PDB file of C-alpha atoms in Angstrom:
ATOM      1  CA  MET A   1       2.571 -12.507  -1.166  1.00  0.00           C
ATOM      2  CA  ILE A   2       2.810 -13.223  -4.898  1.00  0.00           C
ATOM      3  CA  GLY A   3      -0.976 -13.579  -4.860  1.00  0.00           C
ATOM      4  CA  ALA A   4      -1.279  -9.968  -3.693  1.00  0.00           C
ATOM      5  CA  ILE A   5       1.254  -8.638  -6.202  1.00  0.00           C
ATOM      6  CA  ALA A   6      -0.405 -10.540  -9.039  1.00  0.00           C
ATOM      7  CA  GLY A   7      -3.767  -9.063  -8.019  1.00  0.00           C
ATOM      8  CA  ASP A   8      -2.290  -5.583  -8.221  1.00  0.00           C
ATOM      9  CA  ILE A   9      -0.794  -6.248 -11.657  1.00  0.00           C
ATOM     10  CA  ILE A  10      -4.026  -7.751 -13.010  1.00  0.00           C
ATOM     11  CA  GLY A  11      -6.138  -4.911 -11.645  1.00  0.00           C
ATOM     12  CA  SER A  12      -3.785  -2.163 -12.839  1.00  0.00           C
ATOM     13  CA  VAL A  13      -5.508  -1.681 -16.200  1.00  0.00           C
ATOM     14  CA  PHE A  14      -8.927  -1.325 -14.554  1.00  0.00           C
ATOM     15  CA  GLU A  15      -8.151   1.199 -11.799  1.00  0.00           C
ATOM     16  CA  PHE A  16      -9.460   4.119 -13.853  1.00  0.00           C
ATOM     17  CA  HIS A  17     -11.415   2.090 -16.401  1.00  0.00           C
ATOM     18  CA  PRO A  18     -14.025   0.263 -14.320  1.00  0.00           C
ATOM     19  CA  CYS A  19     -15.018  -3.257 -15.273  1.00  0.00           C
ATOM     20  CA  LYS A  20     -18.306  -4.686 -14.040  1.00  0.00           C
ATOM     21  CA  SER A  21     -17.684  -8.166 -15.401  1.00  0.00           C
ATOM     22  CA  LYS A  22     -15.550 -11.143 -14.407  1.00  0.00           C
ATOM     23  CA  GLN A  23     -14.836 -11.863 -18.061  1.00  0.00           C
ATOM     24  CA  PHE A  24     -11.570 -10.163 -18.973  1.00  0.00           C
ATOM     25  CA  PRO A  25      -8.033 -11.256 -19.938  1.00  0.00           C
ATOM     26  CA  LEU A  26      -6.274 -12.139 -16.704  1.00  0.00           C
ATOM     27  CA  PHE A  27      -2.959 -10.580 -17.741  1.00  0.00           C
ATOM     28  CA  ASP A  28      -3.588  -7.844 -20.270  1.00  0.00           C
ATOM     29  CA  PRO A  29      -0.451  -6.791 -22.194  1.00  0.00           C
ATOM     30  CA  ARG A  30      -0.783  -3.366 -20.540  1.00  0.00           C
ATOM     31  CA  CYS A  31      -0.702  -4.808 -16.999  1.00  0.00           C
ATOM     32  CA  THR A  32       2.053  -3.457 -14.789  1.00  0.00           C
ATOM     33  CA  PHE A  33       2.953  -3.290 -11.115  1.00  0.00           C
ATOM     34  CA  THR A  34       1.840  -0.199  -9.231  1.00  0.00           C
ATOM     35  CA  ASP A  35       2.474   1.407  -5.863  1.00  0.00           C
ATOM     36  CA  ASP A  36       0.575  -1.496  -4.282  1.00  0.00           C
ATOM     37  CA  SER A  37       3.313  -3.923  -5.309  1.00  0.00           C
ATOM     38  CA  VAL A  38       6.172  -1.553  -4.482  1.00  0.00           C
ATOM     39  CA  MET A  39       4.889  -0.952  -0.969  1.00  0.00           C
ATOM     40  CA  THR A  40       4.033  -4.623  -0.407  1.00  0.00           C
ATOM     41  CA  ILE A  41       7.598  -5.505  -1.341  1.00  0.00           C
ATOM     42  CA  ALA A  42       8.890  -2.703   0.897  1.00  0.00           C
ATOM     43  CA  ILE A  43       7.076  -4.238   3.882  1.00  0.00           C
ATOM     44  CA  ALA A  44       8.479  -7.653   2.962  1.00  0.00           C
ATOM     45  CA  ARG A  45      11.974  -6.190   2.748  1.00  0.00           C
ATOM     46  CA  ALA A  46      11.614  -4.566   6.151  1.00  0.00           C
ATOM     47  CA  ILE A  47      10.668  -7.920   7.647  1.00  0.00           C
ATOM     48  CA  LEU A  48      13.486  -9.768   5.904  1.00  0.00           C
ATOM     49  CA  GLU A  49      16.116  -7.222   6.872  1.00  0.00           C
ATOM     50  CA  GLN A  50      14.632  -6.376  10.289  1.00  0.00           C
ATOM     51  CA  ARG A  51      14.468  -2.694   9.433  1.00  0.00           C
ATOM     52  CA  PRO A  52      11.774  -0.114  10.260  1.00  0.00           C
ATOM     53  CA  TYR A  53       8.807  -0.260   7.906  1.00  0.00           C
ATOM     54  CA  GLN A  54       9.025   3.470   7.281  1.00  0.00           C
ATOM     55  CA  ASP A  55      12.658   3.288   6.149  1.00  0.00           C
ATOM     56  CA  CYS A  56      12.068   0.549   3.593  1.00  0.00           C
ATOM     57  CA  ALA A  57       8.925   2.264   2.312  1.00  0.00           C
ATOM     58  CA  ARG A  58      10.866   5.481   1.737  1.00  0.00           C
ATOM     59  CA  ASP A  59      13.855   3.747   0.167  1.00  0.00           C
ATOM     60  CA  LEU A  60      11.860   1.686  -2.292  1.00  0.00           C
ATOM     61  CA  GLY A  61       9.239   4.349  -2.911  1.00  0.00           C
ATOM     62  CA  ARG A  62      11.875   6.878  -3.887  1.00  0.00           C
ATOM     63  CA  GLN A  63      13.447   4.302  -6.175  1.00  0.00           C
ATOM     64  CA  TYR A  64      10.076   3.961  -7.964  1.00  0.00           C
ATOM     65  CA  PRO A  65       8.613   7.483  -7.747  1.00  0.00           C
ATOM     66  CA  TYR A  66       6.116   7.061 -10.597  1.00  0.00           C
ATOM     67  CA  ALA A  67       4.361   3.895  -9.417  1.00  0.00           C
ATOM     68  CA  GLY A  68       1.062   5.701  -8.840  1.00  0.00           C
ATOM     69  CA  TYR A  69       1.076   6.891  -5.236  1.00  0.00           C
ATOM     70  CA  GLY A  70      -1.679   9.087  -3.888  1.00  0.00           C
ATOM     71  CA  ASN A  71      -0.818  12.753  -3.511  1.00  0.00           C
ATOM     72  CA  SER A  72      -0.553  12.667   0.279  1.00  0.00           C
ATOM     73  CA  PHE A  73       1.682   9.611   0.303  1.00  0.00           C
ATOM     74  CA  TYR A  74       3.838  11.075  -2.449  1.00  0.00           C
ATOM     75  CA  ARG A  75       4.406  14.192  -0.346  1.00  0.00           C
ATOM     76  CA  TRP A  76       5.201  11.980   2.662  1.00  0.00           C
ATOM     77  CA  LEU A  77       7.628   9.959   0.556  1.00  0.00           C
ATOM     78  CA  PHE A  78       9.712  12.975  -0.404  1.00  0.00           C
ATOM     79  CA  SER A  79       9.358  14.979   2.780  1.00  0.00           C
ATOM     80  CA  ASN A  80      12.488  15.851   4.737  1.00  0.00           C
ATOM     81  CA  ASP A  81      10.569  15.137   7.937  1.00  0.00           C
ATOM     82  CA  PRO A  82       7.913  12.509   7.133  1.00  0.00           C
ATOM     83  CA  GLN A  83       5.103  12.305   9.657  1.00  0.00           C
ATOM     84  CA  PRO A  84       1.877  10.276   9.751  1.00  0.00           C
ATOM     85  CA  TYR A  85      -0.935  12.209   8.101  1.00  0.00           C
ATOM     86  CA  HIS A  86      -3.995  10.570   9.682  1.00  0.00           C
ATOM     87  CA  SER A  87      -4.934   8.716   6.489  1.00  0.00           C
ATOM     88  CA  TRP A  88      -7.822   6.272   6.337  1.00  0.00           C
ATOM     89  CA  GLY A  89      -6.897   5.279   2.780  1.00  0.00           C
ATOM     90  CA  ASN A  90      -6.582   1.669   1.678  1.00  0.00           C
ATOM     91  CA  GLY A  91      -2.838   2.059   1.120  1.00  0.00           C
ATOM     92  CA  SER A  92      -2.357   0.553   4.565  1.00  0.00           C
ATOM     93  CA  ALA A  93      -4.273  -2.598   3.617  1.00  0.00           C
ATOM     94  CA  MET A  94      -2.749  -3.044   0.162  1.00  0.00           C
ATOM     95  CA  ARG A  95       0.812  -3.332   1.524  1.00  0.00           C
ATOM     96  CA  VAL A  96       0.244  -5.480   4.605  1.00  0.00           C
ATOM     97  CA  SER A  97       0.121  -9.034   3.220  1.00  0.00           C
ATOM     98  CA  PRO A  98       3.728  -9.931   4.212  1.00  0.00           C
ATOM     99  CA  VAL A  99       2.793  -9.332   7.847  1.00  0.00           C
ATOM    100  CA  GLY A 100       0.085 -11.989   7.680  1.00  0.00           C
ATOM    101  CA  TRP A 101       2.669 -14.505   6.467  1.00  0.00           C
ATOM    102  CA  ALA A 102       5.706 -13.664   8.562  1.00  0.00           C
ATOM    103  CA  PHE A 103       4.451 -13.664  12.147  1.00  0.00           C
ATOM    104  CA  ASP A 104       3.172 -16.642  14.062  1.00  0.00           C
ATOM    105  CA  THR A 105       0.762 -15.312  16.669  1.00  0.00           C
ATOM    106  CA  ARG A 106      -2.461 -13.381  16.311  1.00  0.00           C
ATOM    107  CA  GLU A 107      -1.252 -10.717  18.720  1.00  0.00           C
ATOM    108  CA  ARG A 108       2.005 -10.197  16.840  1.00  0.00           C
ATOM    109  CA  VAL A 109       0.226 -10.024  13.484  1.00  0.00           C
ATOM    110  CA  LEU A 110      -2.148  -7.343  14.758  1.00  0.00           C
ATOM    111  CA  ALA A 111       0.682  -5.353  16.332  1.00  0.00           C
ATOM    112  CA  GLU A 112       2.907  -5.525  13.251  1.00  0.00           C
ATOM    113  CA  ALA A 113       0.006  -4.704  10.934  1.00  0.00           C
ATOM    114  CA  ALA A 114      -0.672  -1.583  12.984  1.00  0.00           C
ATOM    115  CA  ALA A 115       3.005  -0.638  12.823  1.00  0.00           C
ATOM    116  CA  SER A 116       3.131  -1.187   9.060  1.00  0.00           C
ATOM    117  CA  ALA A 117       0.211   1.234   8.699  1.00  0.00           C
ATOM    118  CA  ALA A 118       0.875   3.881  11.326  1.00  0.00           C
ATOM    119  CA  PHE A 119       3.966   5.525   9.825  1.00  0.00           C
ATOM    120  CA  SER A 120       1.622   7.138   7.300  1.00  0.00           C
ATOM    121  CA  HIS A 121      -1.921   5.798   7.773  1.00  0.00           C
ATOM    122  CA  ASP A 122      -2.437   6.411  11.482  1.00  0.00           C
ATOM    123  CA  HIS A 123      -6.194   7.040  11.349  1.00  0.00           C
ATOM    124  CA  PRO A 124      -8.087   4.293  13.238  1.00  0.00           C
ATOM    125  CA  GLU A 125      -9.732   3.166   9.996  1.00  0.00           C
ATOM    126  CA  GLY A 126      -6.371   2.969   8.238  1.00  0.00           C
ATOM    127  CA  ILE A 127      -4.961   0.813  11.005  1.00  0.00           C
ATOM    128  CA  LYS A 128      -8.107  -1.316  11.139  1.00  0.00           C
ATOM    129  CA  GLY A 129      -7.970  -1.989   7.392  1.00  0.00           C
ATOM    130  CA  ALA A 130      -4.381  -3.211   7.639  1.00  0.00           C
ATOM    131  CA  GLN A 131      -5.112  -5.352  10.680  1.00  0.00           C
ATOM    132  CA  ALA A 132      -8.213  -6.934   9.149  1.00  0.00           C
ATOM    133  CA  THR A 133      -6.346  -7.865   5.976  1.00  0.00           C
ATOM    134  CA  ALA A 134      -3.337  -9.277   7.807  1.00  0.00           C
ATOM    135  CA  LEU A 135      -5.512 -11.204  10.249  1.00  0.00           C
ATOM    136  CA  ALA A 136      -7.539 -12.731   7.406  1.00  0.00           C
ATOM    137  CA  ILE A 137      -4.285 -13.965   5.836  1.00  0.00           C
ATOM    138  CA  TRP A 138      -3.032 -15.310   9.159  1.00  0.00           C
ATOM    139  CA  LEU A 139      -6.308 -17.126   9.811  1.00  0.00           C
ATOM    140  CA  ALA A 140      -6.376 -18.560   6.290  1.00  0.00           C
ATOM    141  CA  ARG A 141      -2.847 -19.921   6.429  1.00  0.00           C
ATOM    142  CA  HIS A 142      -3.585 -21.499   9.813  1.00  0.00           C
ATOM    143  CA  GLY A 143      -6.475 -23.491   8.377  1.00  0.00           C
ATOM    144  CA  ALA A 144      -9.488 -21.403   9.368  1.00  0.00           C
ATOM    145  CA  SER A 145     -12.627 -21.941   7.308  1.00  0.00           C
ATOM    146  CA  LYS A 146     -14.305 -19.118   5.426  1.00  0.00           C
ATOM    147  CA  ALA A 147     -17.077 -19.099   8.014  1.00  0.00           C
ATOM    148  CA  GLU A 148     -14.519 -18.749  10.789  1.00  0.00           C
ATOM    149  CA  ILE A 149     -12.659 -15.973   8.957  1.00  0.00           C
ATOM    150  CA  ARG A 150     -15.895 -14.103   8.294  1.00  0.00           C
ATOM    151  CA  GLU A 151     -17.020 -14.338  11.917  1.00  0.00           C
ATOM    152  CA  ASP A 152     -13.649 -13.363  13.357  1.00  0.00           C
ATOM    153  CA  ILE A 153     -13.199 -10.314  11.107  1.00  0.00           C
ATOM    154  CA  GLU A 154     -16.775  -9.156  11.703  1.00  0.00           C
ATOM    155  CA  THR A 155     -16.474  -9.571  15.478  1.00  0.00           C
ATOM    156  CA  THR A 156     -13.030  -8.000  15.760  1.00  0.00           C
ATOM    157  CA  PHE A 157     -13.433  -5.077  13.372  1.00  0.00           C
ATOM    158  CA  GLY A 158     -17.181  -4.551  12.944  1.00  0.00           C
ATOM    159  CA  TYR A 159     -17.119  -5.001   9.161  1.00  0.00           C
ATOM    160  CA  ASP A 160     -20.298  -6.166   7.428  1.00  0.00           C
ATOM    161  CA  LEU A 161     -19.252  -9.283   5.532  1.00  0.00           C
ATOM    162  CA  GLN A 162     -22.733 -10.729   5.029  1.00  0.00           C
ATOM    163  CA  ARG A 163     -23.128  -9.321   1.497  1.00  0.00           C
ATOM    164  CA  THR A 164     -22.193 -11.059  -1.738  1.00  0.00           C
ATOM    165  CA  VAL A 165     -20.218  -9.766  -4.707  1.00  0.00           C
ATOM    166  CA  ASP A 166     -23.372  -9.826  -6.835  1.00  0.00           C
ATOM    167  CA  GLN A 167     -25.158  -7.671  -4.263  1.00  0.00           C
ATOM    168  CA  ILE A 168     -22.307  -5.166  -4.007  1.00  0.00           C
ATOM    169  CA  ARG A 169     -21.384  -4.818  -7.688  1.00  0.00           C
ATOM    170  CA  PRO A 170     -24.360  -2.906  -9.200  1.00  0.00           C
ATOM    171  CA  GLU A 171     -24.050   0.246  -7.085  1.00  0.00           C
ATOM    172  CA  TYR A 172     -20.396   0.063  -6.132  1.00  0.00           C
ATOM    173  CA  CYS A 173     -17.969   2.712  -7.358  1.00  0.00           C
ATOM    174  CA  PHE A 174     -14.395   3.884  -6.854  1.00  0.00           C
ATOM    175  CA  ASP A 175     -13.577   4.231  -3.143  1.00  0.00           C
ATOM    176  CA  VAL A 176     -10.055   4.487  -1.716  1.00  0.00           C
ATOM    177  CA  SER A 177     -11.070   4.512   1.946  1.00  0.00           C
ATOM    178  CA  CYS A 178     -10.357   1.452   4.046  1.00  0.00           C
ATOM    179  CA  GLN A 179     -13.897   1.492   5.391  1.00  0.00           C
ATOM    180  CA  GLY A 180     -15.339   1.621   1.883  1.00  0.00           C
ATOM    181  CA  SER A 181     -13.074  -0.889   0.143  1.00  0.00           C
ATOM    182  CA  VAL A 182     -11.464  -3.370   2.523  1.00  0.00           C
ATOM    183  CA  PRO A 183     -14.676  -5.157   3.609  1.00  0.00           C
ATOM    184  CA  GLU A 184     -15.657  -5.476  -0.043  1.00  0.00           C
ATOM    185  CA  ALA A 185     -12.241  -6.884  -0.959  1.00  0.00           C
ATOM    186  CA  ILE A 186     -12.499  -9.450   1.828  1.00  0.00           C
ATOM    187  CA  ILE A 187     -15.948 -10.426   0.545  1.00  0.00           C
ATOM    188  CA  CYS A 188     -14.411 -10.952  -2.895  1.00  0.00           C
ATOM    189  CA  PHE A 189     -12.279 -13.644  -1.281  1.00  0.00           C
ATOM    190  CA  LEU A 190     -15.098 -15.097   0.812  1.00  0.00           C
ATOM    191  CA  ASP A 191     -17.348 -15.286  -2.257  1.00  0.00           C
ATOM    192  CA  SER A 192     -14.723 -17.033  -4.427  1.00  0.00           C
ATOM    193  CA  ILE A 193     -13.934 -20.595  -5.450  1.00  0.00           C
ATOM    194  CA  SER A 194     -10.237 -20.094  -6.260  1.00  0.00           C
ATOM    195  CA  TRP A 195      -7.453 -17.527  -6.144  1.00  0.00           C
ATOM    196  CA  GLU A 196      -8.232 -16.422  -9.696  1.00  0.00           C
ATOM    197  CA  ASP A 197     -11.935 -16.168  -8.915  1.00  0.00           C
ATOM    198  CA  ALA A 198     -11.210 -13.916  -5.926  1.00  0.00           C
ATOM    199  CA  VAL A 199      -9.176 -11.572  -8.132  1.00  0.00           C
ATOM    200  CA  ARG A 200     -11.852 -11.561 -10.830  1.00  0.00           C
ATOM    201  CA  ASN A 201     -14.455 -10.772  -8.172  1.00  0.00           C
ATOM    202  CA  ALA A 202     -12.403  -7.811  -6.978  1.00  0.00           C
ATOM    203  CA  VAL A 203     -11.872  -6.351 -10.445  1.00  0.00           C
ATOM    204  CA  SER A 204     -15.541  -6.850 -11.319  1.00  0.00           C
ATOM    205  CA  LEU A 205     -16.699  -4.516  -8.546  1.00  0.00           C
ATOM    206  CA  GLY A 206     -15.594  -1.610 -10.713  1.00  0.00           C
ATOM    207  CA  GLY A 207     -13.872   0.183  -7.848  1.00  0.00           C
ATOM    208  CA  ASP A 208     -10.217   0.627  -6.899  1.00  0.00           C
ATOM    209  CA  ALA A 209      -9.443  -2.495  -8.901  1.00  0.00           C
ATOM    210  CA  ASP A 210      -5.718  -2.937  -8.394  1.00  0.00           C
ATOM    211  CA  THR A 211      -5.852  -2.388  -4.643  1.00  0.00           C
ATOM    212  CA  GLN A 212      -8.923  -4.516  -4.038  1.00  0.00           C
ATOM    213  CA  ALA A 213      -7.503  -7.307  -6.208  1.00  0.00           C
ATOM    214  CA  CYS A 214      -4.240  -7.005  -4.265  1.00  0.00           C
ATOM    215  CA  ILE A 215      -6.076  -7.415  -0.942  1.00  0.00           C
ATOM    216  CA  ALA A 216      -8.368 -10.214  -2.122  1.00  0.00           C
ATOM    217  CA  GLY A 217      -5.528 -11.964  -3.942  1.00  0.00           C
ATOM    218  CA  GLY A 218      -3.318 -11.936  -0.884  1.00  0.00           C
ATOM    219  CA  ILE A 219      -5.968 -13.526   1.323  1.00  0.00           C
ATOM    220  CA  ALA A 220      -6.945 -16.038  -1.368  1.00  0.00           C
ATOM    221  CA  GLU A 221      -3.348 -17.218  -1.774  1.00  0.00           C
ATOM    222  CA  ALA A 222      -3.149 -17.936   1.956  1.00  0.00           C
ATOM    223  CA  PHE A 223      -6.421 -19.870   1.809  1.00  0.00           C
ATOM    224  CA  TYR A 224      -6.205 -21.800  -1.462  1.00  0.00           C
ATOM    225  CA  GLY A 225      -2.475 -22.386  -1.600  1.00  0.00           C
ATOM    226  CA  PRO A 226       0.284 -21.192  -3.939  1.00  0.00           C
ATOM    227  CA  VAL A 227      -0.691 -19.507  -7.183  1.00  0.00           C
ATOM    228  CA  GLY A 228       0.084 -21.390 -10.382  1.00  0.00           C
ATOM    229  CA  GLU A 229       3.406 -21.355 -12.186  1.00  0.00           C
ATOM    230  CA  GLU A 230       1.960 -19.270 -15.019  1.00  0.00           C
ATOM    231  CA  VAL A 231       0.940 -16.543 -12.567  1.00  0.00           C
ATOM    232  CA  VAL A 232       4.392 -16.606 -10.963  1.00  0.00           C
ATOM    233  CA  ARG A 233       5.976 -16.289 -14.399  1.00  0.00           C
ATOM    234  CA  GLU A 234       3.765 -13.319 -15.296  1.00  0.00           C
ATOM    235  CA  VAL A 235       4.662 -11.573 -12.041  1.00  0.00           C
ATOM    236  CA  LYS A 236       8.370 -12.207 -12.476  1.00  0.00           C
ATOM    237  CA  GLU A 237       8.312 -10.848 -16.024  1.00  0.00           C
ATOM    238  CA  ARG A 238       6.607  -7.625 -14.935  1.00  0.00           C
ATOM    239  CA  LEU A 239       8.612  -6.865 -11.817  1.00  0.00           C
ATOM    240  CA  THR A 240      12.083  -5.364 -12.018  1.00  0.00           C
ATOM    241  CA  PRO A 241      14.914  -7.724 -10.973  1.00  0.00           C
ATOM    242  CA  ASP A 242      15.383  -6.055  -7.587  1.00  0.00           C
ATOM    243  CA  LEU A 243      11.677  -6.183  -6.755  1.00  0.00           C
ATOM    244  CA  TRP A 244      11.500  -9.807  -7.830  1.00  0.00           C
ATOM    245  CA  GLU A 245      14.544 -10.693  -5.718  1.00  0.00           C
ATOM    246  CA  VAL A 246      12.868  -9.447  -2.529  1.00  0.00           C
ATOM    247  CA  THR A 247       9.668 -11.249  -3.503  1.00  0.00           C
ATOM    248  CA  ARG A 248      11.576 -14.472  -4.140  1.00  0.00           C
ATOM    249  CA  ARG A 249      13.514 -14.303  -0.887  1.00  0.00           C
ATOM    250  CA  PHE A 250      10.397 -13.588   1.144  1.00  0.00           C
ATOM    251  CA  GLY A 251       8.544 -16.459  -0.489  1.00  0.00           C
ATOM    252  CA  GLU A 252      11.342 -18.921   0.176  1.00  0.00           C
ATOM    253  CA  ARG A 253      11.496 -17.932   3.819  1.00  0.00           C
ATOM    254  CA  TYR A 254       7.858 -17.453   4.781  1.00  0.00           C
ATOM    255  CA  LEU A 255       5.386 -18.854   2.265  1.00  0.00           C
ATOM    256  CA  LYS A 256       4.765 -22.420   3.333  1.00  0.00           C
ATOM    257  CA  VAL A 257       3.510 -24.790   0.649  1.00  0.00           C
ATOM    258  CA  LYS A 258      -0.067 -25.872   1.267  1.00  0.00           C
ATOM    259  CA  LYS A 259      -2.208 -28.552  -0.240  1.00  0.00           C
ATOM    260  CA  PRO A 260      -5.308 -27.275  -2.057  1.00  0.00           C
ATOM    261  CA  ARG A 261      -8.479 -27.524  -0.045  1.00  0.00           C
ATOM    262  CA  ASP A 262     -12.188 -27.440  -0.655  1.00  0.00           C
ATOM    263  CA  PRO A 263     -12.971 -23.854  -1.728  1.00  0.00           C
ATOM    264  CA  ALA A 264     -16.351 -23.943  -0.011  1.00  0.00           C
ATOM    265  CA  HIS A 265     -14.845 -24.307   3.483  1.00  0.00           C
TER     266      HIS A 265
END
């Protein structure tokens, strides 16, 4: 999960200032956590405390009201009677990484991913984006190869994952829809050689950088193994103590240490 949060923090300075290169400082001094991290941690907290996803999202979201939520989600957050608003936005995919780590069966991961999306993002594309991201993480942490992950996600969700980052980058632009950003974020992982490379790929598309780096970074962490100590330190320094505490507790409980493996497989 730290891999997803770090991706969000790294991409935060590029969300509205597109970068079409992989050459940039990994942690710019201006980097900060955004709504992607807050909602990811809210999902983790719900799992840890066995509470409804919606309740933790509202509690933590209201605690951090200026994290950069979209207008529709912001209205949902402060509504007296919050209801799903049929969103197909990538907010469902950016927050789902804890689900891919916490549950042991494919069926449970898909069901929980849908639940983590549906309290706000109940459009079929919003649910699909969350499920595809969580399933990719689940497959990666269970030892699936990139070829197996690609085939499974394509078959299950109908995403086109046959493109490369270099093919996508020239014409790609800002897109907050799941259908227009989640497949590309997954490709950023598939086309990488390390966790850092996956995040750099995502930022270099010049799109919704923090969210796509969050998605790609979460999958890459599950595949390549734990992020380095320097990345953990950067994340800890940028999160508030309460956000870091949930992140730490979730990591200790669910993130199993893996040995690095060949990035090509």
